[in-house]
């Protein structure tokens, strides 16, 4: 495998640069390592996903290698940056499969990037664990595709479960029109009926809107609104929360798992008091009761990540952590990295405790999480507390 | 520009096309795996769109900042018609191209009567509108998460996206056809009229050239090039997202034209090849990749101001006695 052919392609064009690069990337041969390929959105608009994912993978691959590797072989991580572009992601996945000849792919920070690669791995028969959110990745099930993050549908279900417990049956929704908000809004509307909840007001706002007072006023003026739900991402939900408090609307406000980060509390300030949202246990690692089966794994991951990188842990890095250790666990059980055997071993994963919850894969379920993966949190005194 | 008497090889329509055909035919000998073919196919698809855009920018002197919109309409047109509605891919491709041609005609007709860079503004707005429509119409396009596209099948023969050899052959042939058509257009009365109006619209008008009409023709032609390239890359990739329609993609296409060399059809291919393949070389530098890419582009523009291919040819010719 050499870089020569492509050098010919660009010859006389890239001049010396290409030659230097090709030399730089020339094979640094090792003794038959296990190759883990990854394409992540390390730069670009989705870098808040790709950055912690990359750091997590690098850190734990190093640690596993220091401990003697897997099956007596070292791990070799090949990471490419797709910058959130599905087209780039597909090219890099082709490169991982056909040029780097990796044994497994862990990656795909965004749903678009993941879905662009699904046909490739299905054709090439390479196990692929995605780190993206949407339910379309695993429903319908693709034989070679798994994923670790919970879906937005589960977030809706968790929220509605909590509403049900508080005897709330008619709600108003205000959703962002970005990818995340739109997708979650649809999922929520789909499952609301299962929990006896009617959506009586349904408003939206654009990703760059800076005032949601009109939409919230509409919701306030709708009869029978007992709670408000805001599926959204980024700064929108913080503005909704502030406007909500300014208008003095006196019903519970629910946010989505999309704002489960410290910056949300910072942006929303005092208005965030009393807001509820579903989030992964990672966010409240130290507050989990000692007998919580998830406590060990989330506390360990949080401590190790924050020590190494000196930045707050995020649930997105946690998805990469889960994917890497599911893969390692499956390799050890299969005793080989032969694609079919590895795929089967991943599918047989049961009782695996990750940062997102307990994973039980089956041929019909390539997500393997249930609602217990989410904790209902309430913001009290400017910090997260466990509400249930 | 006074044309010196041409030798056979210097004639772009004979020597140039033969050289390109030879390179395309020899390339598979050095492409050693599917990934290399994949990059070559991406280069070819981008080159088809860029050749069309070069007609507009390089010859008619008009800039389009919305060409990704046409590319995206072709891609999504093919995806929706062949995927959701089960049309044969070839028919979907042609229907999309026809729709794009109509749109370009309607947008271009009022705008191109004006002098100056109004087309750039109009196409900028049009590109953004197309992007917004595609992002928001989730029911049809799948929204920001994108939609999957069935594979290409031609006359009962199906090309899977891992069928790199067949795809390479198809794209290579289409690239040759695209170049041939573009060169013919340039050497036709329309092409001469375009070059005249590029040099001076007043002089061209005095010379009897219907300026608006000729700009419109080339605008529609370039939109169709982009649409066809879009349709093909949608089928090739099997999945499309609104990234393909976005403003950045439009800029990328314009950059390919300028980098390769304006008013050079073969330069357009070089521009596409560099911008598609270079990031793949630069991955070895990890975090410094964008910096290096930028530095290489700046260096090219400083030292080869007319673009890569014309710049290099100038250097070669300057050395010849």
XYZ file of C-alpha atoms in Angstrom:
709
model
C 0.000 0.000 0.000
C 1.712 3.184 -1.076
C 0.740 6.781 -1.648
C 2.341 6.745 -5.060
C -0.750 6.469 -7.244
C -2.337 9.564 -5.796
C 0.955 11.343 -6.075
C 0.858 10.716 -9.787
C -2.655 12.115 -9.861
C -1.556 15.354 -8.349
C 1.920 15.443 -9.872
C 3.131 18.777 -11.099
C 0.240 20.340 -9.294
C 0.942 19.960 -5.663
C 4.657 19.987 -6.492
C 6.906 19.237 -3.551
C 4.159 19.359 -0.941
C 2.572 16.063 -1.872
C 5.876 14.253 -1.949
C 6.753 15.488 1.509
C 3.373 14.425 2.850
C 3.473 11.021 1.246
C 6.863 10.431 2.789
C 5.548 11.589 6.129
C 2.658 9.174 6.126
C 4.655 6.248 4.775
C 3.909 3.091 6.607
C 5.169 2.948 10.138
C 4.849 -0.768 10.241
C 3.979 -2.479 13.475
C 3.414 -6.069 14.238
C -0.122 -6.687 13.191
C -2.006 -4.253 15.436
C -5.801 -4.206 15.699
C -6.856 -1.223 13.656
C -9.733 0.917 14.889
C -10.889 3.476 12.331
C -12.743 6.634 13.196
C -14.181 9.655 11.379
C -15.354 12.439 13.665
C -16.517 16.052 13.372
C -13.445 17.404 15.154
C -13.709 20.813 13.497
C -16.712 22.676 12.093
C -20.159 23.320 13.524
C -20.380 19.928 15.248
C -16.946 20.108 16.866
C -18.521 20.114 20.326
C -19.354 16.472 19.525
C -16.197 15.388 17.742
C -13.663 17.017 20.032
C -14.479 15.117 23.256
C -15.019 11.950 21.209
C -11.544 12.166 19.700
C -9.945 12.941 23.055
C -11.734 10.033 24.682
C -10.732 7.533 21.989
C -7.090 8.644 21.966
C -6.808 8.594 25.707
C -8.288 5.141 26.218
C -6.550 3.531 23.251
C -3.258 4.698 24.800
C -4.277 3.320 28.171
C -5.379 -0.025 26.763
C -2.080 -0.302 24.872
C -0.113 0.532 28.011
C -1.960 -2.319 29.719
C -0.881 -4.787 27.028
C -3.522 -4.212 24.346
C -6.324 -6.553 23.350
C -5.867 -10.255 22.509
C -2.142 -9.652 22.977
C -2.131 -7.160 20.129
C -1.757 -3.398 20.297
C -4.589 -1.132 19.192
C -3.960 1.353 16.431
C -6.359 4.267 16.135
C -6.817 5.986 12.767
C -8.842 9.195 13.096
C -9.998 11.516 10.309
C -11.830 14.812 10.657
C -14.964 15.000 8.519
C -15.729 18.577 9.706
C -19.393 17.600 9.955
C -19.681 17.098 6.183
C -21.408 13.874 5.157
C -19.592 13.778 1.830
C -16.193 14.001 3.536
C -17.303 11.377 6.019
C -18.064 8.956 3.210
C -14.690 9.491 1.562
C -12.887 8.977 4.865
C -14.911 5.856 5.585
C -13.920 4.487 2.172
C -10.335 5.278 3.071
C -10.664 3.522 6.425
C -12.174 0.433 4.844
C -10.106 0.099 1.673
C -6.841 1.930 2.306
C -6.260 1.623 6.046
C -8.081 -1.728 6.163
C -9.401 -1.229 9.670
C -11.066 -4.007 11.679
C -13.856 -1.880 13.075
C -15.145 1.684 12.698
C -16.181 3.787 15.679
C -17.348 7.245 14.698
C -19.858 9.408 12.916
C -20.500 12.330 15.259
C -23.562 13.507 13.342
C -26.551 11.611 12.009
C -25.836 12.804 8.456
C -22.244 11.574 8.536
C -23.331 8.251 9.991
C -26.109 7.649 7.484
C -23.784 8.481 4.584
C -21.478 5.678 5.708
C -24.104 3.039 6.509
C -24.368 1.753 2.889
C -20.563 1.436 2.728
C -20.133 -0.671 5.855
C -23.125 -2.776 4.940
C -21.526 -3.585 1.593
C -17.988 -3.972 2.911
C -19.018 -5.994 5.997
C -17.165 -3.942 8.597
C -18.637 -3.544 12.096
C -19.571 0.092 12.725
C -20.533 1.669 16.050
C -22.028 5.114 15.511
C -21.889 7.982 17.992
C -24.832 9.903 16.529
C -28.279 10.422 17.984
C -31.140 9.825 15.579
C -33.321 6.754 15.680
C -33.058 6.163 11.889
C -29.559 4.749 12.381
C -30.826 1.627 14.093
C -34.475 1.554 13.028
C -34.736 -0.389 10.762
C -31.802 -2.471 11.984
C -28.762 -2.696 9.700
C -26.753 -5.840 10.311
C -23.364 -4.094 10.693
C -24.447 -0.848 12.358
C -24.744 -0.252 16.113
C -24.963 2.924 18.141
C -24.301 4.018 21.710
C -26.143 7.336 22.337
C -29.774 7.290 23.418
C -32.282 8.572 20.880
C -34.395 11.691 21.029
C -37.480 9.484 21.176
C -36.242 8.090 24.496
C -35.755 11.637 25.803
C -39.384 12.394 24.918
C -40.538 9.230 26.648
C -38.539 10.039 29.769
C -40.005 13.537 29.913
C -43.562 12.289 29.371
C -43.068 9.651 32.057
C -42.144 12.401 34.490
C -45.124 14.515 33.406
C -47.410 11.559 33.879
C -46.124 11.148 37.421
C -46.977 14.801 38.047
C -50.500 14.398 36.577
C -49.805 16.632 33.609
C -51.902 15.760 30.577
C -51.905 18.753 28.258
C -48.774 20.643 27.319
C -47.414 23.353 25.062
C -44.340 22.762 22.929
C -41.850 25.316 21.626
C -39.253 23.727 19.358
C -36.114 24.923 17.594
C -36.139 24.453 13.821
C -32.552 23.156 13.728
C -31.919 19.478 13.003
C -32.063 18.458 16.651
C -35.205 20.412 17.560
C -37.181 19.349 14.493
C -36.319 15.701 14.874
C -37.126 15.642 18.583
C -40.367 17.567 18.077
C -41.545 14.910 15.612
C -40.577 12.083 17.943
C -42.317 13.737 20.898
C -45.519 14.313 18.922
C -45.423 10.649 17.921
C -45.121 9.202 21.424
C -47.108 11.807 23.407
C -50.332 9.822 22.996
C -48.788 6.743 24.643
C -48.552 8.714 27.886
C -52.012 10.251 27.649
C -50.531 13.639 26.853
C -52.068 16.084 24.382
C -50.021 18.825 22.785
C -52.369 21.805 22.743
C -49.888 24.443 21.571
C -47.072 23.795 19.094
C -44.720 26.726 18.393
C -41.313 26.907 16.705
C -38.401 29.340 16.552
C -35.399 29.702 14.236
C -31.867 28.797 15.312
C -30.776 32.456 15.345
C -33.874 34.017 16.924
C -33.065 36.180 19.925
C -36.535 36.630 21.400
C -39.199 33.952 21.846
C -41.701 36.115 23.766
C -44.379 36.033 21.021
C -44.393 32.238 20.804
C -44.430 31.879 24.588
C -47.248 34.423 24.840
C -49.259 32.284 22.435
C -48.630 29.267 24.629
C -49.589 31.198 27.771
C -52.822 32.285 26.144
C -53.735 28.740 25.183
C -56.222 27.170 27.580
C -55.178 24.174 29.631
C -51.399 24.236 29.218
C -50.059 22.440 32.281
C -46.398 22.306 31.269
C -44.124 23.523 28.479
C -41.554 21.409 26.649
C -38.682 22.918 24.659
C -36.833 20.532 22.320
C -33.837 22.513 21.135
C -30.128 22.929 21.069
C -27.547 25.662 21.605
C -28.546 29.115 22.831
C -32.242 28.940 21.824
C -33.375 27.021 24.921
C -31.529 29.481 27.191
C -33.449 32.356 25.614
C -36.709 30.424 25.920
C -35.959 29.856 29.597
C -35.258 33.548 30.209
C -38.368 34.713 28.300
C -40.399 32.092 30.135
C -39.360 33.573 33.491
C -39.826 37.154 32.284
C -43.397 36.380 31.230
C -44.022 34.823 34.633
C -45.553 31.675 33.162
C -46.496 29.564 36.133
C -46.207 25.972 34.877
C -43.237 23.578 34.875
C -40.714 24.039 32.030
C -39.011 20.974 30.540
C -35.860 21.183 28.464
C -34.292 18.414 26.385
C -31.058 16.471 26.892
C -29.634 18.795 24.198
C -28.898 21.483 26.800
C -27.402 19.194 29.413
C -24.232 21.222 29.848
C -22.988 23.780 32.346
C -23.144 26.551 29.741
C -26.945 26.304 29.695
C -27.187 27.193 33.384
C -24.728 30.032 32.805
C -26.722 31.444 29.872
C -30.146 31.085 31.457
C -29.058 32.345 34.885
C -31.653 32.456 37.656
C -34.415 31.720 35.173
C -33.136 28.146 34.971
C -34.262 27.479 38.533
C -36.774 24.637 38.605
C -36.272 23.619 34.964
C -36.361 19.844 34.453
C -34.598 17.830 31.786
C -33.555 14.264 31.043
C -29.805 13.663 30.943
C -27.224 10.935 31.142
C -25.994 9.939 34.574
C -22.575 11.335 33.686
C -23.766 14.858 34.421
C -24.458 14.057 38.061
C -21.802 11.357 38.496
C -20.808 12.251 42.059
C -24.415 12.679 43.197
C -25.437 9.157 42.252
C -26.224 6.943 45.253
C -23.403 4.564 46.180
C -25.445 1.496 45.227
C -26.240 2.815 41.728
C -24.879 0.241 39.259
C -23.769 3.022 36.921
C -21.888 5.010 39.520
C -18.522 3.309 39.151
C -18.234 3.656 35.407
C -19.378 7.272 35.175
C -17.292 8.472 38.113
C -14.201 6.730 36.726
C -14.685 8.124 33.230
C -15.408 11.626 34.488
C -12.361 11.713 36.777
C -9.987 10.261 34.205
C -11.170 12.521 31.377
C -11.072 15.681 33.431
C -7.638 14.835 34.822
C -6.160 14.189 31.394
C -7.696 17.026 29.398
C -8.462 19.651 32.019
C -11.918 20.347 30.602
C -15.388 19.346 31.801
C -16.546 15.904 30.714
C -19.393 15.764 28.185
C -21.904 13.042 27.430
C -20.662 12.968 23.813
C -17.215 11.788 24.857
C -19.044 9.226 26.957
C -20.648 7.781 23.823
C -17.169 7.213 22.377
C -16.064 5.614 25.656
C -19.005 3.200 25.528
C -18.390 2.348 21.867
C -14.682 1.670 22.391
C -15.232 -0.613 25.368
C -18.133 -2.457 23.748
C -15.766 -3.118 20.827
C -12.902 -4.230 23.079
C -15.232 -6.439 25.096
C -16.573 -8.027 21.911
C -13.057 -8.655 20.555
C -12.104 -10.431 23.753
C -15.221 -12.587 23.698
C -14.818 -13.381 19.997
C -11.110 -14.059 20.424
C -10.550 -12.626 16.952
C -11.119 -9.496 14.895
C -12.498 -11.420 11.962
C -15.434 -9.187 10.845
C -18.314 -11.702 11.027
C -17.258 -13.036 14.422
C -16.693 -9.538 15.778
C -20.085 -8.367 14.545
C -21.794 -11.337 16.150
C -19.954 -10.749 19.411
C -21.028 -7.099 19.468
C -24.615 -8.134 18.817
C -24.407 -10.553 21.751
C -23.309 -7.812 24.167
C -25.482 -8.007 27.270
C -25.278 -6.351 30.664
C -22.528 -3.990 29.503
C -22.508 -0.993 31.828
C -21.524 2.186 29.985
C -21.812 5.896 30.604
C -25.152 5.953 28.772
C -26.633 3.070 30.742
C -26.816 -0.706 30.559
C -26.399 -1.973 26.995
C -28.177 -5.156 25.872
C -27.850 -5.635 22.120
C -29.910 -8.206 20.255
C -30.507 -8.956 16.576
C -33.623 -6.737 16.754
C -32.081 -3.976 18.868
C -28.773 -2.351 17.946
C -29.177 0.435 20.506
C -29.704 -1.735 23.560
C -30.620 1.029 26.015
C -33.828 1.513 27.955
C -35.286 4.540 29.702
C -33.254 3.902 32.841
C -30.327 5.313 30.861
C -31.776 8.772 31.425
C -32.029 10.548 34.758
C -34.594 13.286 35.279
C -32.684 16.298 36.561
C -33.905 19.533 38.048
C -31.853 22.714 38.252
C -31.767 23.875 41.842
C -29.440 26.484 43.304
C -27.635 26.866 39.982
C -26.684 23.206 39.661
C -28.113 19.845 38.616
C -29.951 17.699 41.124
C -31.551 14.322 40.602
C -35.324 14.717 40.533
C -36.397 11.092 40.640
C -6.076 37.632 -28.427
C -4.150 36.800 -31.644
C -3.905 33.072 -32.032
C -0.587 31.643 -33.205
C -0.811 28.813 -35.725
C -1.499 25.653 -33.734
C 0.287 22.405 -33.814
C -1.952 19.363 -33.567
C -1.061 18.714 -29.947
C -1.658 22.304 -28.950
C -5.222 22.212 -30.208
C -7.374 21.639 -27.128
C -10.089 19.919 -29.128
C -7.781 17.293 -30.594
C -4.454 17.028 -28.797
C -5.815 18.100 -25.445
C -8.777 15.750 -25.554
C -6.555 12.878 -26.701
C -4.133 13.564 -23.860
C -6.971 13.660 -21.334
C -8.414 10.410 -22.682
C -4.977 8.810 -22.418
C -4.518 9.981 -18.825
C -8.000 8.759 -17.866
C -7.329 5.396 -19.498
C -3.932 4.970 -17.821
C -5.003 6.124 -14.374
C -6.538 2.786 -13.268
C -3.074 1.243 -13.632
C -1.824 3.298 -10.708
C -5.015 3.423 -8.636
C -4.361 0.487 -6.351
C -7.483 0.240 -4.216
C -11.095 1.363 -3.908
C -10.184 4.428 -1.915
C -7.948 5.713 -4.720
C -10.737 5.091 -7.218
C -13.130 6.846 -4.871
C -10.984 9.984 -4.837
C -10.610 9.855 -8.638
C -14.384 9.541 -9.059
C -14.977 12.481 -6.719
C -12.478 14.513 -8.719
C -14.272 13.616 -11.955
C -17.715 14.524 -10.622
C -16.486 17.823 -9.211
C -14.652 18.526 -12.476
C -17.853 18.176 -14.501
C -19.555 20.855 -12.389
C -16.452 23.050 -12.464
C -16.095 22.839 -16.259
C -19.631 24.198 -16.526
C -18.999 26.931 -13.999
C -15.777 27.844 -15.808
C -17.775 28.586 -18.956
C -19.694 31.173 -16.973
C -16.838 32.646 -14.938
C -13.922 32.218 -17.289
C -15.563 32.975 -20.612
C -18.630 35.114 -19.901
C -17.036 36.888 -16.937
C -20.047 36.337 -14.674
C -19.758 34.913 -11.183
C -22.295 32.514 -9.713
C -22.230 32.121 -5.939
C -25.129 29.700 -5.981
C -23.910 26.876 -8.140
C -24.129 24.430 -5.268
C -27.852 25.208 -5.403
C -28.045 23.790 -8.937
C -25.780 20.914 -7.927
C -28.036 20.232 -4.949
C -31.258 20.481 -6.943
C -29.871 17.907 -9.350
C -28.860 15.686 -6.447
C -32.113 15.997 -4.529
C -34.160 15.864 -7.729
C -32.593 12.542 -8.584
C -32.900 11.324 -5.002
C -36.582 12.180 -4.651
C -37.686 11.136 -8.135
C -35.786 7.848 -8.265
C -35.963 7.070 -4.542
C -39.372 8.200 -3.332
C -41.200 7.947 -6.650
C -39.378 5.020 -8.208
C -38.438 6.677 -11.501
C -35.596 5.145 -13.524
C -32.417 7.030 -12.455
C -31.592 8.183 -15.968
C -35.048 9.705 -16.397
C -34.803 11.330 -12.965
C -31.431 12.806 -13.924
C -32.796 14.263 -17.147
C -35.941 15.601 -15.477
C -33.865 17.261 -12.753
C -31.540 18.785 -15.332
C -34.531 20.134 -17.251
C -36.025 21.636 -14.097
C -32.685 23.216 -13.193
C -32.344 24.635 -16.713
C -35.791 26.190 -16.394
C -34.965 27.672 -13.019
C -31.646 29.069 -14.284
C -33.481 30.554 -17.266
C -36.086 32.228 -15.066
C -33.508 33.571 -12.607
C -30.984 34.569 -15.256
C -33.289 36.252 -17.750
C -34.098 39.416 -15.794
C -30.724 39.580 -14.035
C -28.402 39.147 -16.980
C -29.838 42.204 -18.719
C -28.135 44.271 -16.046
C -24.444 45.027 -16.227
C -22.053 44.274 -13.392
C -22.054 41.619 -10.753
C -25.776 41.438 -10.131
C -25.740 37.787 -11.071
C -23.406 37.048 -8.155
C -25.891 38.600 -5.718
C -28.921 36.961 -7.307
C -27.320 33.520 -7.364
C -26.111 33.979 -3.789
C -29.690 34.578 -2.683
C -31.024 31.781 -4.849
C -28.486 29.319 -3.440
C -29.430 30.211 0.126
C -33.130 29.867 -0.682
C -32.638 26.421 -2.191
C -30.602 25.448 0.867
C -33.352 26.606 3.225
C -36.103 24.860 1.316
C -34.154 21.588 1.264
C -33.285 21.881 4.962
C -36.848 22.656 6.011
C -38.893 20.302 3.838
C -38.169 17.317 6.033
C -41.057 15.291 4.688
C -39.550 15.331 1.189
C -35.796 15.773 1.683
C -35.177 14.362 5.151
C -34.102 17.804 6.379
C -30.657 18.440 7.867
C -30.070 14.717 8.437
C -30.239 14.031 4.701
C -31.794 11.207 2.703
C -30.593 8.041 1.056
C -30.441 7.635 -2.703
C -30.834 4.405 -4.653
C -27.875 3.218 -6.713
C -27.563 4.088 -10.363
C -28.878 1.625 -12.890
C -28.457 2.183 -16.599
C -30.372 0.095 -19.102
C -30.857 -2.683 -16.572
C -27.241 -2.702 -15.383
C -26.926 -1.674 -11.732
C -23.861 0.157 -10.446
C -23.324 -0.328 -6.713
C -21.382 2.363 -4.903
C -18.560 -0.129 -4.255
C -18.444 -0.975 -7.944
C -15.593 1.486 -8.333
C -14.282 0.320 -11.679
C -17.625 0.744 -13.436
C -18.205 4.100 -11.794
C -14.754 5.237 -12.779
C -15.378 4.288 -16.398
C -18.734 6.061 -16.417
C -17.386 9.242 -14.862
C -14.321 9.222 -17.133
C -16.489 8.974 -20.251
C -18.850 11.677 -19.019
C -15.904 13.900 -18.175
C -14.591 13.524 -21.725
C -18.029 14.335 -23.099
C -18.296 17.351 -20.786
C -14.911 18.639 -21.937
C -15.716 18.021 -25.581
C -19.039 19.867 -25.357
C -17.466 22.773 -23.497
C -14.629 23.087 -26.027
C -17.087 22.997 -28.897
C -19.181 25.678 -27.272
C -16.103 27.846 -26.761
C -15.044 27.462 -30.379
C -18.523 28.151 -31.720
C -19.962 31.574 -32.601
C -21.494 31.595 -29.116
C -18.072 31.108 -27.546
C -16.525 33.860 -29.610
C -19.404 36.153 -28.679
C -18.837 35.303 -25.014
C -15.166 36.162 -25.173
C -16.038 39.393 -26.955
C -18.505 40.431 -24.284
C -16.089 39.418 -21.545
C -13.513 41.812 -22.982
C -15.972 44.659 -23.507
C -19.742 44.539 -23.453
C -19.979 47.807 -25.383
C -17.680 46.603 -28.123
C -19.530 43.306 -28.299
C -22.877 45.072 -28.603
C -21.511 47.276 -31.342
C -20.229 44.142 -33.037
C -23.761 42.800 -33.147
C -23.632 40.393 -30.170
C -26.830 40.051 -28.161
C -25.049 40.305 -24.790
C -27.927 39.337 -22.511
C -28.926 36.413 -24.702
C -25.420 34.934 -24.748
C -24.904 35.337 -21.031
C -28.211 33.601 -20.462
C -27.282 30.676 -22.708
C -24.037 30.033 -20.889
C -25.652 30.482 -17.481
C -28.240 27.822 -18.288
C -25.578 25.499 -19.731
C -23.417 25.825 -16.634
C -26.408 25.167 -14.369
C -27.156 21.976 -16.286
C -23.527 20.826 -15.898
C -23.855 21.323 -12.142
C -27.198 19.540 -12.014
C -25.906 16.477 -13.854
C -22.821 16.336 -11.621
C -25.127 16.615 -8.601
C -27.413 13.802 -9.767
C -24.469 11.509 -10.399
C -22.760 12.198 -7.098
C -26.038 11.561 -5.269
C -26.352 8.147 -6.911
C -22.687 7.428 -6.386
C -22.687 8.330 -2.699
C -26.013 6.708 -1.913
C -26.772 9.398 0.649
C -27.031 13.184 0.478
C -27.230 15.924 3.078
C -27.848 19.660 2.631
C -24.048 20.203 2.898
C -23.935 19.588 -0.849
C -26.279 22.549 -1.393
C -24.659 24.936 1.071
C -22.932 28.241 0.440
C -19.532 26.780 1.273
C -19.873 24.250 -1.515
C -20.636 27.094 -3.953
C -17.478 28.856 -2.835
C -15.528 25.620 -3.201
C -16.668 25.307 -6.817
C -15.671 28.908 -7.596
C -12.305 28.294 -5.896
C -11.729 25.269 -8.129
C -12.317 27.421 -11.208
C -10.003 30.194 -10.062
C -7.309 27.845 -8.791
C -7.288 25.683 -11.896
C -7.209 28.688 -14.184
C -10.066 30.809 -15.450
C -10.997 30.287 -19.078
C -9.110 26.997 -19.164
C -11.307 23.932 -19.501
C -8.485 21.552 -18.594
C -7.520 23.899 -15.793
C -10.963 23.309 -14.288
C -10.128 19.604 -14.013
C -6.799 20.415 -12.383
C -8.522 22.756 -9.929
C -11.038 20.077 -8.989
C -8.301 17.449 -8.649
C -6.212 19.606 -6.327
C -9.029 20.704 -4.049
C -10.539 17.210 -3.777
C -7.325 15.218 -3.455
C -5.116 17.600 -1.498
C -7.002 17.288 1.824
C -6.511 13.526 1.561
C -2.723 13.983 1.392
C -2.741 16.496 4.178
C -4.436 14.253 6.751
C -0.942 13.175 7.816
C -0.526 16.643 9.319
C -3.653 16.302 11.486
C -4.312 19.618 13.203
C -2.276 21.672 10.742
C -4.252 20.498 7.715
C -6.434 23.605 7.216
C -3.410 25.889 7.691
C -1.373 24.006 5.095
C -4.254 23.892 2.650
C -4.651 27.639 2.973
C -0.917 28.240 2.586
C -0.734 26.113 -0.562
C -3.694 27.964 -2.076
C -2.171 31.347 -1.259
C 1.183 30.299 -2.726
C -0.522 29.121 -5.929
C -2.369 32.389 -6.312
C 0.769 34.463 -5.730
C 3.113 32.542 -7.996
C 0.682 31.198 -10.599
C -1.710 34.079 -10.796
C -3.557 32.914 -13.898
C -4.353 29.625 -12.215
C -2.456 26.364 -12.002
C -2.694 24.986 -15.509
C -2.321 28.224 -17.516
C 0.416 29.306 -15.082
C 2.424 26.123 -15.516
C 1.906 26.166 -19.309
C 3.177 29.761 -19.388
C 6.296 28.682 -17.542
C 6.855 25.806 -19.954
C 6.308 27.990 -23.013
C 8.606 30.689 -21.661
C 11.439 28.147 -21.620
C 10.824 27.050 -25.194
C 12.862 28.967 -27.770
